[in-house]
Amino acid sequence: MQLTANINIELLSTFLSKEGILGEGEKVESTEKPGEGNMNVVLRVRTNQRTFIAKQSRPFVQKYQDIPAPIDRIAVEHQFYQTIEKGTIDQHLPKVLGFLSKEHLLFLEDLGDSEDFSFVYNNTREISKSHIEQLTSIARGIHESTLTSTYPENIELRKLNHQHIFVLPFLEENGFSLDDVQEGLQALSLPLKQDLLLKEKIALLGKLYLTTTGGVLLHGDYYPGSWMCKQDKIFVLDPEFSFLGFAEFDLGVMAAHLFMATGNTSILEEVIEGYQRPINKSLMREFAGMEVLRRLIGLAQLPLKRSLEEKKTLLSTARSWVVGG
């Protein structure tokens, strides 16, 4: 069965009952979109007894359906949750209610009245110390997870991500006009796209990302869109990009978004101090710079409310982090 926004409620109810997702006497009453999804079809299912989230992968990116994507990414997400199920941070993840591998369907606890952390991009330019501490602690918990079976390399999804992080943002002609995002941003990006030293360093980071086949368990997309806040408690979602790699990647991505939100360069040290595990600070800084650059001049834009001059400062700092200047 394929999930759609206008799915037949009776057929869905029959299907979920047959597959054991619904309990005795339970029936689907309605469905709705819980928010804007990028990679997958996501529905909130409302029954006569409860609500839960149904999430299904397709062989393409749901938001941009001309972009192919591996359909087994939902199985990677399921394995991530299963790996951490008995860990120290499972209370920060939604509970898994069921998984139908043949249908590429994952059923999760509905977090209800919660919001993602996209609010950090607005003009308040701050994030609480408590939130930073929670996020750093959760990242550490993910990385300390004990693996009891072979974890997927997730290489096909990493190849897709590699293009959008390390390649497309730095092509002078990539079919994407940054002036449609903000007038003057295209011209601001050109020196970076023509910077041979920067592009050489980016290629090395990209190769490291793509060829790594071991290390600690990573979330793989540890940024505000994957963080949910509910009554000051943080939940982490969407680990479909997860793989075994180096902690500096998750931490660099996290620090990059906190830096873009606040403009505070000391945020890197805050994350390092709160992480309380040995890391390669230079590598983390390089990945943080990489993430800032690709988010500001790449296709995966953020709802970041910053002036052109402010973005120029962010880009300059990010470049220095990547090249070590």
PDB file of C-alpha atoms in Angstrom:
ATOM      1  CA  MET A   1       0.000   0.000   0.000  1.00  0.00           C
ATOM      2  CA  GLN A   2       1.213   3.485  -0.873  1.00  0.00           C
ATOM      3  CA  LEU A   3       0.571   6.389   1.459  1.00  0.00           C
ATOM      4  CA  THR A   4      -0.990   9.462  -0.151  1.00  0.00           C
ATOM      5  CA  ALA A   5      -2.512  12.667   1.177  1.00  0.00           C
ATOM      6  CA  ASN A   6      -5.981  11.552   0.030  1.00  0.00           C
ATOM      7  CA  ILE A   7      -5.668   7.863   0.922  1.00  0.00           C
ATOM      8  CA  ASN A   8      -8.875   5.844   1.299  1.00  0.00           C
ATOM      9  CA  ILE A   9      -9.467   5.595   5.057  1.00  0.00           C
ATOM     10  CA  GLU A  10     -11.359   2.285   4.949  1.00  0.00           C
ATOM     11  CA  LEU A  11      -8.692   0.600   2.826  1.00  0.00           C
ATOM     12  CA  LEU A  12      -5.939   1.929   5.103  1.00  0.00           C
ATOM     13  CA  SER A  13      -7.783   0.721   8.199  1.00  0.00           C
ATOM     14  CA  THR A  14      -8.236  -2.757   6.706  1.00  0.00           C
ATOM     15  CA  PHE A  15      -4.591  -2.937   5.648  1.00  0.00           C
ATOM     16  CA  LEU A  16      -3.219  -1.831   9.043  1.00  0.00           C
ATOM     17  CA  SER A  17      -5.509  -4.265  10.867  1.00  0.00           C
ATOM     18  CA  LYS A  18      -4.378  -7.150   8.664  1.00  0.00           C
ATOM     19  CA  GLU A  19      -0.717  -6.249   9.272  1.00  0.00           C
ATOM     20  CA  GLY A  20      -1.190  -6.086  13.038  1.00  0.00           C
ATOM     21  CA  ILE A  21      -0.502  -2.369  13.356  1.00  0.00           C
ATOM     22  CA  LEU A  22      -3.984  -1.654  14.736  1.00  0.00           C
ATOM     23  CA  GLY A  23      -5.254  -3.271  17.917  1.00  0.00           C
ATOM     24  CA  GLU A  24      -8.557  -5.056  18.465  1.00  0.00           C
ATOM     25  CA  GLY A  25     -11.485  -2.748  17.813  1.00  0.00           C
ATOM     26  CA  GLU A  26      -9.204   0.006  16.528  1.00  0.00           C
ATOM     27  CA  LYS A  27     -10.108   1.806  13.295  1.00  0.00           C
ATOM     28  CA  VAL A  28      -8.583   4.672  11.335  1.00  0.00           C
ATOM     29  CA  GLU A  29     -10.728   7.789  11.454  1.00  0.00           C
ATOM     30  CA  SER A  30      -8.600  10.296   9.535  1.00  0.00           C
ATOM     31  CA  THR A  31      -5.111  11.177   8.298  1.00  0.00           C
ATOM     32  CA  GLU A  32      -3.247  14.463   7.995  1.00  0.00           C
ATOM     33  CA  LYS A  33       0.198  15.807   7.173  1.00  0.00           C
ATOM     34  CA  PRO A  34       2.112  16.470  10.412  1.00  0.00           C
ATOM     35  CA  GLY A  35       4.453  18.917   8.690  1.00  0.00           C
ATOM     36  CA  GLU A  36       6.558  19.493   5.608  1.00  0.00           C
ATOM     37  CA  GLY A  37       8.631  16.423   4.804  1.00  0.00           C
ATOM     38  CA  ASN A  38      11.559  16.359   2.388  1.00  0.00           C
ATOM     39  CA  MET A  39      12.616  12.767   1.802  1.00  0.00           C
ATOM     40  CA  ASN A  40       9.533  10.647   2.516  1.00  0.00           C
ATOM     41  CA  VAL A  41       5.744  10.522   2.619  1.00  0.00           C
ATOM     42  CA  VAL A  42       4.701  11.180   6.220  1.00  0.00           C
ATOM     43  CA  LEU A  43       1.159  11.015   7.607  1.00  0.00           C
ATOM     44  CA  ARG A  44      -0.340  11.373  11.050  1.00  0.00           C
ATOM     45  CA  VAL A  45      -2.869   8.563  11.415  1.00  0.00           C
ATOM     46  CA  ARG A  46      -5.766   9.253  13.787  1.00  0.00           C
ATOM     47  CA  THR A  47      -7.727   6.259  15.076  1.00  0.00           C
ATOM     48  CA  ASN A  48     -10.574   5.898  17.554  1.00  0.00           C
ATOM     49  CA  GLN A  49      -7.946   5.163  20.224  1.00  0.00           C
ATOM     50  CA  ARG A  50      -4.752   7.132  19.469  1.00  0.00           C
ATOM     51  CA  THR A  51      -2.598   8.866  16.869  1.00  0.00           C
ATOM     52  CA  PHE A  52       0.678   7.689  15.367  1.00  0.00           C
ATOM     53  CA  ILE A  53       3.020   8.562  12.508  1.00  0.00           C
ATOM     54  CA  ALA A  54       3.292   6.499   9.311  1.00  0.00           C
ATOM     55  CA  LYS A  55       6.374   7.107   7.202  1.00  0.00           C
ATOM     56  CA  GLN A  56       7.061   5.551   3.801  1.00  0.00           C
ATOM     57  CA  SER A  57      10.061   5.843   1.491  1.00  0.00           C
ATOM     58  CA  ARG A  58       9.862   6.027  -2.304  1.00  0.00           C
ATOM     59  CA  PRO A  59      12.588   5.496  -4.935  1.00  0.00           C
ATOM     60  CA  PHE A  60      12.924   9.299  -5.141  1.00  0.00           C
ATOM     61  CA  VAL A  61      13.023  12.349  -2.888  1.00  0.00           C
ATOM     62  CA  GLN A  62       9.419  13.144  -2.021  1.00  0.00           C
ATOM     63  CA  LYS A  63       9.835  16.929  -2.176  1.00  0.00           C
ATOM     64  CA  TYR A  64      11.867  16.817  -5.420  1.00  0.00           C
ATOM     65  CA  GLN A  65      10.573  13.771  -7.233  1.00  0.00           C
ATOM     66  CA  ASP A  66      12.979  14.127 -10.158  1.00  0.00           C
ATOM     67  CA  ILE A  67      15.832  13.241  -7.772  1.00  0.00           C
ATOM     68  CA  PRO A  68      16.256   9.444  -7.364  1.00  0.00           C
ATOM     69  CA  ALA A  69      16.907   8.125  -3.852  1.00  0.00           C
ATOM     70  CA  PRO A  70      17.410   4.593  -2.483  1.00  0.00           C
ATOM     71  CA  ILE A  71      14.104   3.198  -1.279  1.00  0.00           C
ATOM     72  CA  ASP A  72      15.738   1.122   1.482  1.00  0.00           C
ATOM     73  CA  ARG A  73      16.623   4.273   3.463  1.00  0.00           C
ATOM     74  CA  ILE A  74      13.606   3.633   5.682  1.00  0.00           C
ATOM     75  CA  ALA A  75      15.182   0.303   6.715  1.00  0.00           C
ATOM     76  CA  VAL A  76      18.331   2.200   7.729  1.00  0.00           C
ATOM     77  CA  GLU A  77      16.216   4.540   9.839  1.00  0.00           C
ATOM     78  CA  HIS A  78      14.502   1.550  11.457  1.00  0.00           C
ATOM     79  CA  GLN A  79      17.832  -0.092  12.261  1.00  0.00           C
ATOM     80  CA  PHE A  80      19.083   3.166  13.803  1.00  0.00           C
ATOM     81  CA  TYR A  81      16.128   3.248  16.195  1.00  0.00           C
ATOM     82  CA  GLN A  82      16.544  -0.455  16.963  1.00  0.00           C
ATOM     83  CA  THR A  83      20.247   0.045  17.720  1.00  0.00           C
ATOM     84  CA  ILE A  84      19.559   2.779  20.266  1.00  0.00           C
ATOM     85  CA  GLU A  85      16.392   1.203  21.682  1.00  0.00           C
ATOM     86  CA  LYS A  86      18.091   0.084  24.900  1.00  0.00           C
ATOM     87  CA  GLY A  87      20.610   2.913  25.070  1.00  0.00           C
ATOM     88  CA  THR A  88      20.949   5.900  27.350  1.00  0.00           C
ATOM     89  CA  ILE A  89      19.178   8.349  25.029  1.00  0.00           C
ATOM     90  CA  ASP A  90      16.207   6.302  23.833  1.00  0.00           C
ATOM     91  CA  GLN A  91      13.933   8.759  25.673  1.00  0.00           C
ATOM     92  CA  HIS A  92      14.997  11.364  23.102  1.00  0.00           C
ATOM     93  CA  LEU A  93      13.766   9.275  20.155  1.00  0.00           C
ATOM     94  CA  PRO A  94      10.214   8.459  19.067  1.00  0.00           C
ATOM     95  CA  LYS A  95       9.150   4.904  19.918  1.00  0.00           C
ATOM     96  CA  VAL A  96       8.957   2.457  17.005  1.00  0.00           C
ATOM     97  CA  LEU A  97       5.444   0.998  16.781  1.00  0.00           C
ATOM     98  CA  GLY A  98       5.934  -1.229  13.762  1.00  0.00           C
ATOM     99  CA  PHE A  99       7.876  -1.784  10.544  1.00  0.00           C
ATOM    100  CA  LEU A 100       6.699  -3.370   7.284  1.00  0.00           C
ATOM    101  CA  SER A 101       9.854  -3.891   5.237  1.00  0.00           C
ATOM    102  CA  LYS A 102       8.130  -4.984   2.024  1.00  0.00           C
ATOM    103  CA  GLU A 103       5.968  -1.866   2.062  1.00  0.00           C
ATOM    104  CA  HIS A 104       8.875   0.385   3.165  1.00  0.00           C
ATOM    105  CA  LEU A 105       6.606   1.593   5.960  1.00  0.00           C
ATOM    106  CA  LEU A 106       7.725   2.676   9.423  1.00  0.00           C
ATOM    107  CA  PHE A 107       5.295   3.483  12.245  1.00  0.00           C
ATOM    108  CA  LEU A 108       6.409   5.821  15.007  1.00  0.00           C
ATOM    109  CA  GLU A 109       5.124   7.430  18.154  1.00  0.00           C
ATOM    110  CA  ASP A 110       3.340  10.741  17.471  1.00  0.00           C
ATOM    111  CA  LEU A 111       5.135  13.520  19.349  1.00  0.00           C
ATOM    112  CA  GLY A 112       2.002  15.638  19.058  1.00  0.00           C
ATOM    113  CA  ASP A 113       2.377  19.252  20.157  1.00  0.00           C
ATOM    114  CA  SER A 114       6.015  19.799  19.221  1.00  0.00           C
ATOM    115  CA  GLU A 115       7.992  21.948  16.790  1.00  0.00           C
ATOM    116  CA  ASP A 116      11.282  21.548  15.041  1.00  0.00           C
ATOM    117  CA  PHE A 117      14.210  23.842  15.753  1.00  0.00           C
ATOM    118  CA  SER A 118      13.840  25.948  12.601  1.00  0.00           C
ATOM    119  CA  PHE A 119      12.990  28.806  14.941  1.00  0.00           C
ATOM    120  CA  VAL A 120      16.735  29.234  15.579  1.00  0.00           C
ATOM    121  CA  TYR A 121      17.083  30.754  12.115  1.00  0.00           C
ATOM    122  CA  ASN A 122      14.832  33.721  12.850  1.00  0.00           C
ATOM    123  CA  ASN A 123      15.883  37.106  14.184  1.00  0.00           C
ATOM    124  CA  THR A 124      16.115  36.195  17.871  1.00  0.00           C
ATOM    125  CA  ARG A 125      19.615  34.820  17.151  1.00  0.00           C
ATOM    126  CA  GLU A 126      19.857  32.771  20.275  1.00  0.00           C
ATOM    127  CA  ILE A 127      19.527  29.222  21.531  1.00  0.00           C
ATOM    128  CA  SER A 128      19.411  28.318  25.196  1.00  0.00           C
ATOM    129  CA  LYS A 129      22.408  26.788  26.934  1.00  0.00           C
ATOM    130  CA  SER A 130      20.103  23.995  28.109  1.00  0.00           C
ATOM    131  CA  HIS A 131      19.212  23.111  24.523  1.00  0.00           C
ATOM    132  CA  ILE A 132      22.861  23.107  23.433  1.00  0.00           C
ATOM    133  CA  GLU A 133      23.729  20.827  26.347  1.00  0.00           C
ATOM    134  CA  GLN A 134      20.884  18.440  25.507  1.00  0.00           C
ATOM    135  CA  LEU A 135      21.791  18.315  21.824  1.00  0.00           C
ATOM    136  CA  THR A 136      25.462  17.664  22.569  1.00  0.00           C
ATOM    137  CA  SER A 137      24.577  14.978  25.109  1.00  0.00           C
ATOM    138  CA  ILE A 138      22.247  13.263  22.621  1.00  0.00           C
ATOM    139  CA  ALA A 139      24.958  13.301  19.938  1.00  0.00           C
ATOM    140  CA  ARG A 140      27.380  11.724  22.397  1.00  0.00           C
ATOM    141  CA  GLY A 141      24.787   9.068  23.271  1.00  0.00           C
ATOM    142  CA  ILE A 142      24.297   8.203  19.591  1.00  0.00           C
ATOM    143  CA  HIS A 143      28.041   7.924  19.059  1.00  0.00           C
ATOM    144  CA  GLU A 144      28.462   5.710  22.135  1.00  0.00           C
ATOM    145  CA  SER A 145      25.822   3.229  20.967  1.00  0.00           C
ATOM    146  CA  THR A 146      26.861  -0.418  21.044  1.00  0.00           C
ATOM    147  CA  LEU A 147      26.402  -2.190  17.724  1.00  0.00           C
ATOM    148  CA  THR A 148      25.231  -5.795  18.004  1.00  0.00           C
ATOM    149  CA  SER A 149      25.029  -6.442  14.255  1.00  0.00           C
ATOM    150  CA  THR A 150      26.458  -5.166  10.992  1.00  0.00           C
ATOM    151  CA  TYR A 151      25.239  -1.657  10.258  1.00  0.00           C
ATOM    152  CA  PRO A 152      24.394  -0.664   6.653  1.00  0.00           C
ATOM    153  CA  GLU A 153      27.026   1.392   4.828  1.00  0.00           C
ATOM    154  CA  ASN A 154      24.134   3.436   3.397  1.00  0.00           C
ATOM    155  CA  ILE A 155      26.396   4.271   0.481  1.00  0.00           C
ATOM    156  CA  GLU A 156      23.727   5.140  -2.098  1.00  0.00           C
ATOM    157  CA  LEU A 157      22.136   7.770   0.134  1.00  0.00           C
ATOM    158  CA  ARG A 158      25.580   9.080   1.041  1.00  0.00           C
ATOM    159  CA  LYS A 159      26.353   9.458  -2.673  1.00  0.00           C
ATOM    160  CA  LEU A 160      23.215  11.579  -3.051  1.00  0.00           C
ATOM    161  CA  ASN A 161      24.163  13.641  -0.007  1.00  0.00           C
ATOM    162  CA  HIS A 162      27.741  13.973  -1.245  1.00  0.00           C
ATOM    163  CA  GLN A 163      26.538  15.689  -4.419  1.00  0.00           C
ATOM    164  CA  HIS A 164      24.492  18.242  -2.475  1.00  0.00           C
ATOM    165  CA  ILE A 165      27.160  18.931   0.149  1.00  0.00           C
ATOM    166  CA  PHE A 166      30.491  18.745  -1.638  1.00  0.00           C
ATOM    167  CA  VAL A 167      29.827  19.153  -5.374  1.00  0.00           C
ATOM    168  CA  LEU A 168      26.759  21.060  -6.586  1.00  0.00           C
ATOM    169  CA  PRO A 169      27.114  24.143  -4.343  1.00  0.00           C
ATOM    170  CA  PHE A 170      30.569  24.830  -5.804  1.00  0.00           C
ATOM    171  CA  LEU A 171      29.738  24.560  -9.499  1.00  0.00           C
ATOM    172  CA  GLU A 172      29.547  27.949 -11.185  1.00  0.00           C
ATOM    173  CA  GLU A 173      26.749  26.640 -13.402  1.00  0.00           C
ATOM    174  CA  ASN A 174      24.519  24.340 -11.397  1.00  0.00           C
ATOM    175  CA  GLY A 175      21.146  25.521 -12.711  1.00  0.00           C
ATOM    176  CA  PHE A 176      20.275  27.223  -9.433  1.00  0.00           C
ATOM    177  CA  SER A 177      20.141  31.018  -9.223  1.00  0.00           C
ATOM    178  CA  LEU A 178      20.999  32.244  -5.750  1.00  0.00           C
ATOM    179  CA  ASP A 179      19.541  35.643  -6.643  1.00  0.00           C
ATOM    180  CA  ASP A 180      16.139  33.968  -6.498  1.00  0.00           C
ATOM    181  CA  VAL A 181      16.895  33.370  -2.813  1.00  0.00           C
ATOM    182  CA  GLN A 182      18.379  36.801  -2.111  1.00  0.00           C
ATOM    183  CA  GLU A 183      19.444  39.490  -4.556  1.00  0.00           C
ATOM    184  CA  GLY A 184      23.236  39.697  -4.696  1.00  0.00           C
ATOM    185  CA  LEU A 185      23.866  36.221  -3.275  1.00  0.00           C
ATOM    186  CA  GLN A 186      24.932  34.821  -6.647  1.00  0.00           C
ATOM    187  CA  ALA A 187      27.741  37.382  -6.982  1.00  0.00           C
ATOM    188  CA  LEU A 188      28.733  36.794  -3.377  1.00  0.00           C
ATOM    189  CA  SER A 189      29.129  33.064  -4.088  1.00  0.00           C
ATOM    190  CA  LEU A 190      31.334  33.349  -7.192  1.00  0.00           C
ATOM    191  CA  PRO A 191      34.698  33.940  -5.440  1.00  0.00           C
ATOM    192  CA  LEU A 192      34.071  30.776  -3.407  1.00  0.00           C
ATOM    193  CA  LYS A 193      33.155  28.772  -6.488  1.00  0.00           C
ATOM    194  CA  GLN A 194      36.381  29.969  -8.133  1.00  0.00           C
ATOM    195  CA  ASP A 195      38.584  29.381  -5.077  1.00  0.00           C
ATOM    196  CA  LEU A 196      40.890  26.514  -6.081  1.00  0.00           C
ATOM    197  CA  LEU A 197      42.376  26.031  -2.601  1.00  0.00           C
ATOM    198  CA  LEU A 198      38.911  25.844  -1.060  1.00  0.00           C
ATOM    199  CA  LYS A 199      37.624  23.438  -3.704  1.00  0.00           C
ATOM    200  CA  GLU A 200      40.659  21.186  -3.277  1.00  0.00           C
ATOM    201  CA  LYS A 201      40.014  20.979   0.471  1.00  0.00           C
ATOM    202  CA  ILE A 202      36.302  20.350  -0.118  1.00  0.00           C
ATOM    203  CA  ALA A 203      37.107  17.470  -2.464  1.00  0.00           C
ATOM    204  CA  LEU A 204      39.247  15.849   0.242  1.00  0.00           C
ATOM    205  CA  LEU A 205      36.488  16.217   2.828  1.00  0.00           C
ATOM    206  CA  GLY A 206      34.006  14.778   0.345  1.00  0.00           C
ATOM    207  CA  LYS A 207      36.207  11.776  -0.309  1.00  0.00           C
ATOM    208  CA  LEU A 208      36.533  11.177   3.433  1.00  0.00           C
ATOM    209  CA  TYR A 209      32.758  11.350   3.855  1.00  0.00           C
ATOM    210  CA  LEU A 210      32.115   8.979   0.971  1.00  0.00           C
ATOM    211  CA  THR A 211      34.785   6.351   1.612  1.00  0.00           C
ATOM    212  CA  THR A 212      34.484   5.999   5.396  1.00  0.00           C
ATOM    213  CA  THR A 213      33.199   2.516   6.266  1.00  0.00           C
ATOM    214  CA  GLY A 214      33.642   2.344  10.023  1.00  0.00           C
ATOM    215  CA  GLY A 215      33.751   4.242  13.287  1.00  0.00           C
ATOM    216  CA  VAL A 216      30.915   5.341  15.539  1.00  0.00           C
ATOM    217  CA  LEU A 217      27.216   5.390  14.756  1.00  0.00           C
ATOM    218  CA  LEU A 218      26.254   8.778  13.273  1.00  0.00           C
ATOM    219  CA  HIS A 219      22.870  10.407  12.871  1.00  0.00           C
ATOM    220  CA  GLY A 220      24.104  11.731   9.517  1.00  0.00           C
ATOM    221  CA  ASP A 221      21.846  14.798   9.297  1.00  0.00           C
ATOM    222  CA  TYR A 222      22.158  16.355  12.755  1.00  0.00           C
ATOM    223  CA  TYR A 223      20.648  19.798  12.178  1.00  0.00           C
ATOM    224  CA  PRO A 224      17.602  21.813  13.411  1.00  0.00           C
ATOM    225  CA  GLY A 225      15.192  20.186  10.960  1.00  0.00           C
ATOM    226  CA  SER A 226      15.879  16.841  12.692  1.00  0.00           C
ATOM    227  CA  TRP A 227      15.443  18.203  16.216  1.00  0.00           C
ATOM    228  CA  MET A 228      12.007  18.502  17.800  1.00  0.00           C
ATOM    229  CA  CYS A 229      11.193  20.401  20.970  1.00  0.00           C
ATOM    230  CA  LYS A 230       8.310  19.349  23.222  1.00  0.00           C
ATOM    231  CA  GLN A 231       7.933  21.115  26.576  1.00  0.00           C
ATOM    232  CA  ASP A 232      11.674  21.890  26.627  1.00  0.00           C
ATOM    233  CA  LYS A 233      12.587  18.240  25.943  1.00  0.00           C
ATOM    234  CA  ILE A 234      14.388  17.478  22.702  1.00  0.00           C
ATOM    235  CA  PHE A 235      13.593  14.577  20.379  1.00  0.00           C
ATOM    236  CA  VAL A 236      15.744  13.591  17.400  1.00  0.00           C
ATOM    237  CA  LEU A 237      14.134  12.358  14.178  1.00  0.00           C
ATOM    238  CA  ASP A 238      14.989  11.334  10.605  1.00  0.00           C
ATOM    239  CA  PRO A 239      18.207   9.297  10.974  1.00  0.00           C
ATOM    240  CA  GLU A 240      17.927   7.859   7.456  1.00  0.00           C
ATOM    241  CA  PHE A 241      21.348   9.300   6.511  1.00  0.00           C
ATOM    242  CA  SER A 242      23.014   7.423   9.382  1.00  0.00           C
ATOM    243  CA  PHE A 243      26.169   5.388   8.868  1.00  0.00           C
ATOM    244  CA  LEU A 244      29.321   4.394  10.721  1.00  0.00           C
ATOM    245  CA  GLY A 245      31.768   7.246  10.517  1.00  0.00           C
ATOM    246  CA  PHE A 246      33.574   9.939  12.478  1.00  0.00           C
ATOM    247  CA  ALA A 247      31.912  11.926  15.254  1.00  0.00           C
ATOM    248  CA  GLU A 248      33.352  15.151  13.853  1.00  0.00           C
ATOM    249  CA  PHE A 249      30.854  15.053  10.986  1.00  0.00           C
ATOM    250  CA  ASP A 250      27.746  15.129  13.215  1.00  0.00           C
ATOM    251  CA  LEU A 251      29.324  17.651  15.565  1.00  0.00           C
ATOM    252  CA  GLY A 252      30.502  19.882  12.734  1.00  0.00           C
ATOM    253  CA  VAL A 253      27.041  19.966  11.165  1.00  0.00           C
ATOM    254  CA  MET A 254      25.455  20.716  14.540  1.00  0.00           C
ATOM    255  CA  ALA A 255      27.923  23.512  15.337  1.00  0.00           C
ATOM    256  CA  ALA A 256      27.530  24.999  11.846  1.00  0.00           C
ATOM    257  CA  HIS A 257      23.802  25.523  12.280  1.00  0.00           C
ATOM    258  CA  LEU A 258      24.179  26.928  15.770  1.00  0.00           C
ATOM    259  CA  PHE A 259      26.801  29.323  14.382  1.00  0.00           C
ATOM    260  CA  MET A 260      24.546  30.420  11.523  1.00  0.00           C
ATOM    261  CA  ALA A 261      21.723  30.934  14.005  1.00  0.00           C
ATOM    262  CA  THR A 262      23.701  32.970  16.517  1.00  0.00           C
ATOM    263  CA  GLY A 263      26.701  34.350  14.629  1.00  0.00           C
ATOM    264  CA  ASN A 264      28.772  33.279  17.628  1.00  0.00           C
ATOM    265  CA  THR A 265      32.065  31.588  16.669  1.00  0.00           C
ATOM    266  CA  SER A 266      32.616  30.352  20.239  1.00  0.00           C
ATOM    267  CA  ILE A 267      29.750  27.907  19.691  1.00  0.00           C
ATOM    268  CA  LEU A 268      32.280  25.371  18.378  1.00  0.00           C
ATOM    269  CA  GLU A 269      34.117  25.381  21.691  1.00  0.00           C
ATOM    270  CA  GLU A 270      30.837  25.054  23.579  1.00  0.00           C
ATOM    271  CA  VAL A 271      29.969  21.936  21.600  1.00  0.00           C
ATOM    272  CA  ILE A 272      33.459  20.454  22.022  1.00  0.00           C
ATOM    273  CA  GLU A 273      33.427  21.126  25.772  1.00  0.00           C
ATOM    274  CA  GLY A 274      29.934  19.681  26.210  1.00  0.00           C
ATOM    275  CA  TYR A 275      30.712  16.575  24.150  1.00  0.00           C
ATOM    276  CA  GLN A 276      33.229  15.321  26.732  1.00  0.00           C
ATOM    277  CA  ARG A 277      34.914  12.867  24.371  1.00  0.00           C
ATOM    278  CA  PRO A 278      38.214  13.212  22.501  1.00  0.00           C
ATOM    279  CA  ILE A 279      37.726  14.515  18.970  1.00  0.00           C
ATOM    280  CA  ASN A 280      39.774  15.960  16.123  1.00  0.00           C
ATOM    281  CA  LYS A 281      38.977  19.659  16.570  1.00  0.00           C
ATOM    282  CA  SER A 282      40.428  20.648  13.195  1.00  0.00           C
ATOM    283  CA  LEU A 283      38.316  18.084  11.341  1.00  0.00           C
ATOM    284  CA  MET A 284      35.180  19.147  13.188  1.00  0.00           C
ATOM    285  CA  ARG A 285      35.875  22.792  12.312  1.00  0.00           C
ATOM    286  CA  GLU A 286      36.404  21.872   8.653  1.00  0.00           C
ATOM    287  CA  PHE A 287      33.069  20.063   8.472  1.00  0.00           C
ATOM    288  CA  ALA A 288      31.373  22.938  10.265  1.00  0.00           C
ATOM    289  CA  GLY A 289      32.729  25.363   7.674  1.00  0.00           C
ATOM    290  CA  MET A 290      31.708  23.012   4.890  1.00  0.00           C
ATOM    291  CA  GLU A 291      28.124  22.882   6.184  1.00  0.00           C
ATOM    292  CA  VAL A 292      27.859  26.681   6.466  1.00  0.00           C
ATOM    293  CA  LEU A 293      29.122  27.141   2.915  1.00  0.00           C
ATOM    294  CA  ARG A 294      26.847  24.575   1.330  1.00  0.00           C
ATOM    295  CA  ARG A 295      23.770  25.831   3.182  1.00  0.00           C
ATOM    296  CA  LEU A 296      24.354  29.468   2.201  1.00  0.00           C
ATOM    297  CA  ILE A 297      25.353  28.998  -1.446  1.00  0.00           C
ATOM    298  CA  GLY A 298      23.921  25.554  -2.205  1.00  0.00           C
ATOM    299  CA  LEU A 299      20.548  24.190  -3.234  1.00  0.00           C
ATOM    300  CA  ALA A 300      19.496  23.099   0.282  1.00  0.00           C
ATOM    301  CA  GLN A 301      18.576  26.565   1.514  1.00  0.00           C
ATOM    302  CA  LEU A 302      17.465  27.381   5.058  1.00  0.00           C
ATOM    303  CA  PRO A 303      14.823  29.865   6.293  1.00  0.00           C
ATOM    304  CA  LEU A 304      17.734  31.985   7.518  1.00  0.00           C
ATOM    305  CA  LYS A 305      16.850  35.649   7.973  1.00  0.00           C
ATOM    306  CA  ARG A 306      20.211  37.377   7.438  1.00  0.00           C
ATOM    307  CA  SER A 307      21.332  40.376   5.411  1.00  0.00           C
ATOM    308  CA  LEU A 308      23.737  39.963   2.506  1.00  0.00           C
ATOM    309  CA  GLU A 309      26.500  41.566   4.577  1.00  0.00           C
ATOM    310  CA  GLU A 310      25.866  39.139   7.424  1.00  0.00           C
ATOM    311  CA  LYS A 311      26.005  36.188   5.035  1.00  0.00           C
ATOM    312  CA  LYS A 312      29.283  37.540   3.664  1.00  0.00           C
ATOM    313  CA  THR A 313      30.737  37.427   7.190  1.00  0.00           C
ATOM    314  CA  LEU A 314      29.396  33.907   7.783  1.00  0.00           C
ATOM    315  CA  LEU A 315      30.876  32.698   4.490  1.00  0.00           C
ATOM    316  CA  SER A 316      34.260  34.281   5.205  1.00  0.00           C
ATOM    317  CA  THR A 317      34.471  32.604   8.600  1.00  0.00           C
ATOM    318  CA  ALA A 318      33.347  29.273   7.138  1.00  0.00           C
ATOM    319  CA  ARG A 319      35.990  29.413   4.414  1.00  0.00           C
ATOM    320  CA  SER A 320      38.702  30.037   6.999  1.00  0.00           C
ATOM    321  CA  TRP A 321      37.523  27.003   8.958  1.00  0.00           C
ATOM    322  CA  VAL A 322      37.713  24.766   5.892  1.00  0.00           C
ATOM    323  CA  VAL A 323      41.114  25.886   4.584  1.00  0.00           C
ATOM    324  CA  GLY A 324      42.627  26.420   8.028  1.00  0.00           C
ATOM    325  CA  GLY A 325      43.265  30.116   7.573  1.00  0.00           C
TER     326      GLY A 325
END
